[in-house]
PDB file of C-alpha atoms in Angstrom:
ATOM      1  CA  MET A   1     -39.952  18.562 -20.426  1.00  0.00           C
ATOM      2  CA  TRP A   2     -37.762  14.742 -20.618  1.00  0.00           C
ATOM      3  CA  LYS A   3     -34.747  16.708 -20.800  1.00  0.00           C
ATOM      4  CA  ALA A   4     -35.616  18.199 -16.519  1.00  0.00           C
ATOM      5  CA  PHE A   5     -36.391  14.589 -15.491  1.00  0.00           C
ATOM      6  CA  ILE A   6     -33.198  13.198 -16.647  1.00  0.00           C
ATOM      7  CA  ALA A   7     -31.624  16.891 -15.353  1.00  0.00           C
ATOM      8  CA  ALA A   8     -33.574  15.720 -11.958  1.00  0.00           C
ATOM      9  CA  GLY A   9     -32.243  11.971 -12.140  1.00  0.00           C
ATOM     10  CA  LEU A  10     -29.033  13.339 -12.771  1.00  0.00           C
ATOM     11  CA  LEU A  11     -28.952  15.161  -9.797  1.00  0.00           C
ATOM     12  CA  LEU A  12     -30.070  12.963  -6.938  1.00  0.00           C
ATOM     13  CA  CYS A  13     -27.765  10.489  -7.982  1.00  0.00           C
ATOM     14  CA  GLY A  14     -25.311  12.507  -7.377  1.00  0.00           C
ATOM     15  CA  CYS A  15     -26.675  13.525  -4.941  1.00  0.00           C
ATOM     16  CA  LYS A  16     -26.954   9.682  -3.266  1.00  0.00           C
ATOM     17  CA  GLY A  17     -22.321   9.806  -3.618  1.00  0.00           C
ATOM     18  CA  ASP A  18     -22.469  12.443  -1.151  1.00  0.00           C
ATOM     19  CA  ARG A  19     -24.905  11.138   1.783  1.00  0.00           C
ATOM     20  CA  ASP A  20     -22.441   7.726   1.148  1.00  0.00           C
ATOM     21  CA  ARG A  21     -19.465   9.437   1.496  1.00  0.00           C
ATOM     22  CA  ALA A  22     -20.829  11.646   4.286  1.00  0.00           C
ATOM     23  CA  LYS A  23     -21.248   8.731   6.599  1.00  0.00           C
ATOM     24  CA  VAL A  24     -17.345   7.883   6.893  1.00  0.00           C
ATOM     25  CA  VAL A  25     -16.213   9.713   9.523  1.00  0.00           C
ATOM     26  CA  LEU A  26     -12.559  10.928   8.399  1.00  0.00           C
ATOM     27  CA  PRO A  27      -9.668  11.786  10.231  1.00  0.00           C
ATOM     28  CA  GLN A  28     -10.051  15.257  12.098  1.00  0.00           C
ATOM     29  CA  VAL A  29      -6.551  15.647  12.240  1.00  0.00           C
ATOM     30  CA  GLU A  30      -4.252  18.065  10.483  1.00  0.00           C
ATOM     31  CA  PRO A  31      -2.513  17.947   6.987  1.00  0.00           C
ATOM     32  CA  ASP A  32       0.894  17.099   7.496  1.00  0.00           C
ATOM     33  CA  ALA A  33      -0.198  14.119   9.953  1.00  0.00           C
ATOM     34  CA  VAL A  34       0.350   9.947   9.527  1.00  0.00           C
ATOM     35  CA  VAL A  35      -3.148   9.083   9.257  1.00  0.00           C
ATOM     36  CA  VAL A  36      -1.568   5.417   8.668  1.00  0.00           C
ATOM     37  CA  SER A  37       1.070   4.259   8.741  1.00  0.00           C
ATOM     38  CA  TRP A  38       3.347   0.974   7.910  1.00  0.00           C
ATOM     39  CA  SER A  39       6.310  -0.283   8.329  1.00  0.00           C
ATOM     40  CA  VAL A  40       8.260  -3.408   7.169  1.00  0.00           C
ATOM     41  CA  ILE A  41      11.825  -3.153   8.682  1.00  0.00           C
ATOM     42  CA  SER A  42      13.572  -6.133   7.362  1.00  0.00           C
ATOM     43  CA  ARG A  43      15.778  -8.120   9.706  1.00  0.00           C
ATOM     44  CA  SER A  44      17.717 -10.070   7.415  1.00  0.00           C
ATOM     45  CA  ASP A  45      20.401  -9.213   4.762  1.00  0.00           C
ATOM     46  CA  ASP A  46      18.195 -10.246   1.505  1.00  0.00           C
ATOM     47  CA  ARG A  47      15.181  -8.694   2.576  1.00  0.00           C
ATOM     48  CA  ASP A  48      14.364  -4.816   1.746  1.00  0.00           C
ATOM     49  CA  SER A  49      12.482  -2.962   4.121  1.00  0.00           C
ATOM     50  CA  MET A  50       9.419  -0.323   3.581  1.00  0.00           C
ATOM     51  CA  ASN A  51       8.025   2.560   5.040  1.00  0.00           C
ATOM     52  CA  VAL A  52       4.207   3.940   3.926  1.00  0.00           C
ATOM     53  CA  ILE A  53       2.630   6.442   5.416  1.00  0.00           C
ATOM     54  CA  LEU A  54      -0.635   8.265   4.421  1.00  0.00           C
ATOM     55  CA  GLU A  55      -0.960  12.113   5.708  1.00  0.00           C
ATOM     56  CA  GLY A  56      -3.423  13.930   6.549  1.00  0.00           C
ATOM     57  CA  SER A  57      -3.290  16.305   3.318  1.00  0.00           C
ATOM     58  CA  ARG A  58      -4.077  12.845   1.636  1.00  0.00           C
ATOM     59  CA  GLU A  59      -0.338  12.864  -0.297  1.00  0.00           C
ATOM     60  CA  LEU A  60       1.259   8.460   0.176  1.00  0.00           C
ATOM     61  CA  ILE A  61       4.720   8.646   1.050  1.00  0.00           C
ATOM     62  CA  VAL A  62       6.597   5.378   0.407  1.00  0.00           C
ATOM     63  CA  THR A  63       9.707   4.393   0.958  1.00  0.00           C
ATOM     64  CA  ARG A  64      11.415   1.380  -0.036  1.00  0.00           C
ATOM     65  CA  ARG A  65      15.491   0.450   1.321  1.00  0.00           C
ATOM     66  CA  SER A  66      16.533  -2.962  -0.586  1.00  0.00           C
ATOM     67  CA  ALA A  67      18.514  -5.539   1.423  1.00  0.00           C
ATOM     68  CA  LYS A  68      21.877  -4.003  -0.177  1.00  0.00           C
ATOM     69  CA  GLY A  69      21.213  -0.774   1.481  1.00  0.00           C
ATOM     70  CA  THR A  70      19.166   1.555  -1.757  1.00  0.00           C
ATOM     71  CA  MET A  71      17.475   3.510  -0.617  1.00  0.00           C
ATOM     72  CA  ILE A  72      13.959   5.432  -2.833  1.00  0.00           C
ATOM     73  CA  SER A  73      11.196   7.376  -2.292  1.00  0.00           C
ATOM     74  CA  VAL A  74       8.033   8.525  -3.839  1.00  0.00           C
ATOM     75  CA  SER A  75       4.819  10.494  -3.007  1.00  0.00           C
ATOM     76  CA  HIS A  76       2.064  10.892  -4.943  1.00  0.00           C
ATOM     77  CA  ARG A  77      -1.784  12.269  -4.081  1.00  0.00           C
ATOM     78  CA  VAL A  78      -4.661   9.674  -3.124  1.00  0.00           C
ATOM     79  CA  SER A  79      -8.228  10.474  -4.289  1.00  0.00           C
ATOM     80  CA  GLU A  80     -11.203  11.748  -1.192  1.00  0.00           C
ATOM     81  CA  GLU A  81     -13.237   8.386  -2.727  1.00  0.00           C
ATOM     82  CA  ASP A  82      -9.569   6.046  -2.298  1.00  0.00           C
ATOM     83  CA  TYR A  83      -9.490   8.444   1.485  1.00  0.00           C
ATOM     84  CA  ALA A  84     -12.224   7.787   2.387  1.00  0.00           C
ATOM     85  CA  ASP A  85     -12.885   3.846   1.398  1.00  0.00           C
ATOM     86  CA  LEU A  86      -9.622   3.098   3.153  1.00  0.00           C
ATOM     87  CA  VAL A  87     -11.266   5.195   6.661  1.00  0.00           C
ATOM     88  CA  ARG A  88     -13.920   4.261   5.947  1.00  0.00           C
ATOM     89  CA  ARG A  89     -12.442   0.106   5.481  1.00  0.00           C
ATOM     90  CA  LEU A  90     -10.045   0.203   8.816  1.00  0.00           C
ATOM     91  CA  ARG A  91     -13.237   1.561  11.177  1.00  0.00           C
ATOM     92  CA  SER A  92     -14.819  -1.151   9.807  1.00  0.00           C
ATOM     93  CA  LEU A  93     -12.568  -4.204   9.935  1.00  0.00           C
ATOM     94  CA  GLU A  94     -11.141  -2.463  13.645  1.00  0.00           C
ATOM     95  CA  CYS A  95      -8.370  -3.078  13.108  1.00  0.00           C
ATOM     96  CA  CYS A  96      -6.932  -0.611  16.553  1.00  0.00           C
ATOM     97  CA  THR A  97      -8.347  -4.141  18.511  1.00  0.00           C
ATOM     98  CA  LEU A  98      -5.689  -6.479  16.766  1.00  0.00           C
ATOM     99  CA  GLU A  99      -3.263  -8.086  19.259  1.00  0.00           C
ATOM    100  CA  SER A 100      -0.193 -10.739  18.446  1.00  0.00           C
ATOM    101  CA  THR A 101      -0.232 -13.769  20.412  1.00  0.00           C
ATOM    102  CA  THR A 102       3.137 -12.137  21.665  1.00  0.00           C
ATOM    103  CA  ARG A 103       5.110 -14.989  20.182  1.00  0.00           C
ATOM    104  CA  ASP A 104       9.193 -15.137  19.679  1.00  0.00           C
ATOM    105  CA  ARG A 105      10.709 -15.191  16.560  1.00  0.00           C
ATOM    106  CA  LEU A 106       9.937 -18.231  14.789  1.00  0.00           C
ATOM    107  CA  ARG A 107      12.455 -17.645  12.367  1.00  0.00           C
ATOM    108  CA  PRO A 108      15.726 -15.023  11.882  1.00  0.00           C
ATOM    109  CA  SER A 109      14.298 -13.349   9.265  1.00  0.00           C
ATOM    110  CA  GLU A 110      11.619 -12.077  10.019  1.00  0.00           C
ATOM    111  CA  ALA A 111      10.486  -9.133  11.094  1.00  0.00           C
ATOM    112  CA  LYS A 112       7.288  -7.909  12.572  1.00  0.00           C
ATOM    113  CA  PRO A 113       5.825  -5.227  10.465  1.00  0.00           C
ATOM    114  CA  LEU A 114       3.856  -2.302  12.440  1.00  0.00           C
ATOM    115  CA  LEU A 115       0.377  -0.986  10.824  1.00  0.00           C
ATOM    116  CA  GLU A 116       0.313   3.173  12.755  1.00  0.00           C
ATOM    117  CA  ILE A 117      -3.276   4.412  12.880  1.00  0.00           C
ATOM    118  CA  ASP A 118      -4.987   8.281  13.614  1.00  0.00           C
ATOM    119  CA  PHE A 119      -7.729   9.186  12.505  1.00  0.00           C
ATOM    120  CA  GLY A 120      -7.618  11.947  15.670  1.00  0.00           C
ATOM    121  CA  ASP A 121     -10.130  10.259  17.209  1.00  0.00           C
ATOM    122  CA  LEU A 122      -9.239   6.852  17.207  1.00  0.00           C
ATOM    123  CA  GLU A 123      -5.097   5.931  17.401  1.00  0.00           C
ATOM    124  CA  CYS A 124      -2.611   3.088  17.827  1.00  0.00           C
ATOM    125  CA  GLU A 125      -0.573   0.565  16.532  1.00  0.00           C
ATOM    126  CA  ILE A 126      -0.825  -2.724  15.787  1.00  0.00           C
ATOM    127  CA  GLU A 127       3.089  -4.939  15.532  1.00  0.00           C
ATOM    128  CA  LEU A 128       2.939  -8.863  14.214  1.00  0.00           C
ATOM    129  CA  TRP A 129       4.802 -10.984  13.789  1.00  0.00           C
ATOM    130  CA  ASP A 130       4.619 -11.413   9.384  1.00  0.00           C
ATOM    131  CA  ASP A 131       3.152 -14.900   9.400  1.00  0.00           C
ATOM    132  CA  GLU A 132       0.816 -13.274  11.768  1.00  0.00           C
ATOM    133  CA  TRP A 133      -0.486  -9.995   9.055  1.00  0.00           C
ATOM    134  CA  LEU A 134      -1.535 -13.021   7.275  1.00  0.00           C
ATOM    135  CA  GLU A 135      -4.308 -14.588   8.865  1.00  0.00           C
ATOM    136  CA  GLY A 136      -7.644 -13.371   9.390  1.00  0.00           C
ATOM    137  CA  ARG A 137      -8.210  -9.709   9.858  1.00  0.00           C
ATOM    138  CA  ALA A 138      -5.395  -8.677  10.279  1.00  0.00           C
ATOM    139  CA  LYS A 139      -4.862  -9.541   6.508  1.00  0.00           C
ATOM    140  CA  ASP A 140      -7.490  -7.457   5.826  1.00  0.00           C
ATOM    141  CA  CYS A 141      -5.975  -4.585   7.542  1.00  0.00           C
ATOM    142  CA  GLY A 142      -3.483  -4.667   5.691  1.00  0.00           C
ATOM    143  CA  PHE A 143      -4.605  -5.499   2.126  1.00  0.00           C
ATOM    144  CA  ALA A 144      -6.226  -2.393   2.696  1.00  0.00           C
ATOM    145  CA  PHE A 145      -3.481   0.267   3.339  1.00  0.00           C
ATOM    146  CA  ALA A 146      -1.423  -2.321   0.153  1.00  0.00           C
ATOM    147  CA  ARG A 147      -4.806  -1.821  -2.102  1.00  0.00           C
ATOM    148  CA  LEU A 148      -3.565   2.086  -1.647  1.00  0.00           C
ATOM    149  CA  HIS A 149       0.252   2.234  -2.011  1.00  0.00           C
ATOM    150  CA  LYS A 150       0.552  -1.165  -3.914  1.00  0.00           C
ATOM    151  CA  SER A 151       4.369  -1.121  -2.613  1.00  0.00           C
ATOM    152  CA  GLY A 152       3.207  -4.795  -0.712  1.00  0.00           C
ATOM    153  CA  PHE A 153       2.267  -6.175   1.705  1.00  0.00           C
ATOM    154  CA  VAL A 154       4.729  -8.532   3.648  1.00  0.00           C
ATOM    155  CA  PRO A 155       7.901  -8.561   1.674  1.00  0.00           C
ATOM    156  CA  GLU A 156       8.647 -11.590   0.379  1.00  0.00           C
ATOM    157  CA  PRO A 157       8.998 -15.258   2.793  1.00  0.00           C
ATOM    158  CA  PRO A 158      11.964 -14.762   4.198  1.00  0.00           C
ATOM    159  CA  VAL A 159      15.497 -17.301   2.682  1.00  0.00           C
ATOM    160  CA  ASP A 160      14.266 -19.430   5.708  1.00  0.00           C
ATOM    161  CA  ALA A 161      10.278 -20.033   5.589  1.00  0.00           C
ATOM    162  CA  PRO A 162       8.928 -23.059   5.961  1.00  0.00           C
ATOM    163  CA  PRO A 163       9.095 -24.453   2.743  1.00  0.00           C
ATOM    164  CA  PRO A 164       4.890 -24.324   1.962  1.00  0.00           C
TER     165      PRO A 164
END
């Protein structure tokens, strides 16, 4: 009898996880569609550029170009759980409502990273200056994707950045 009770308890616990997962509205896009993209194009000879894309198939592709021009690209499939968690985070942070302060470039090597989101029902491009990505909700949006791809966020500060 105890075995049946424990088995029923485990079954109920397993169902709860599925219910929580069902609350996340996953992107309704084609498998090869880019769901989330993060691009940092260096404007300087001493900084790397990076492009990270997550496709509807959960394929994550990271491409880095060194300041000297060497390119490296790696890819892997992310788990369903990590995919759903990223979508949940980006939706709950309302990343598509972020706006740039539209100020001019403060430093010659400052980049303007771009976060693109296409969830089927929600689509946007957010382009902010390096420093803007390091503040408030923008930082939370950028780091939500950076935690998944683990390839960095805003590249290291440029050599002409003011001291902290």
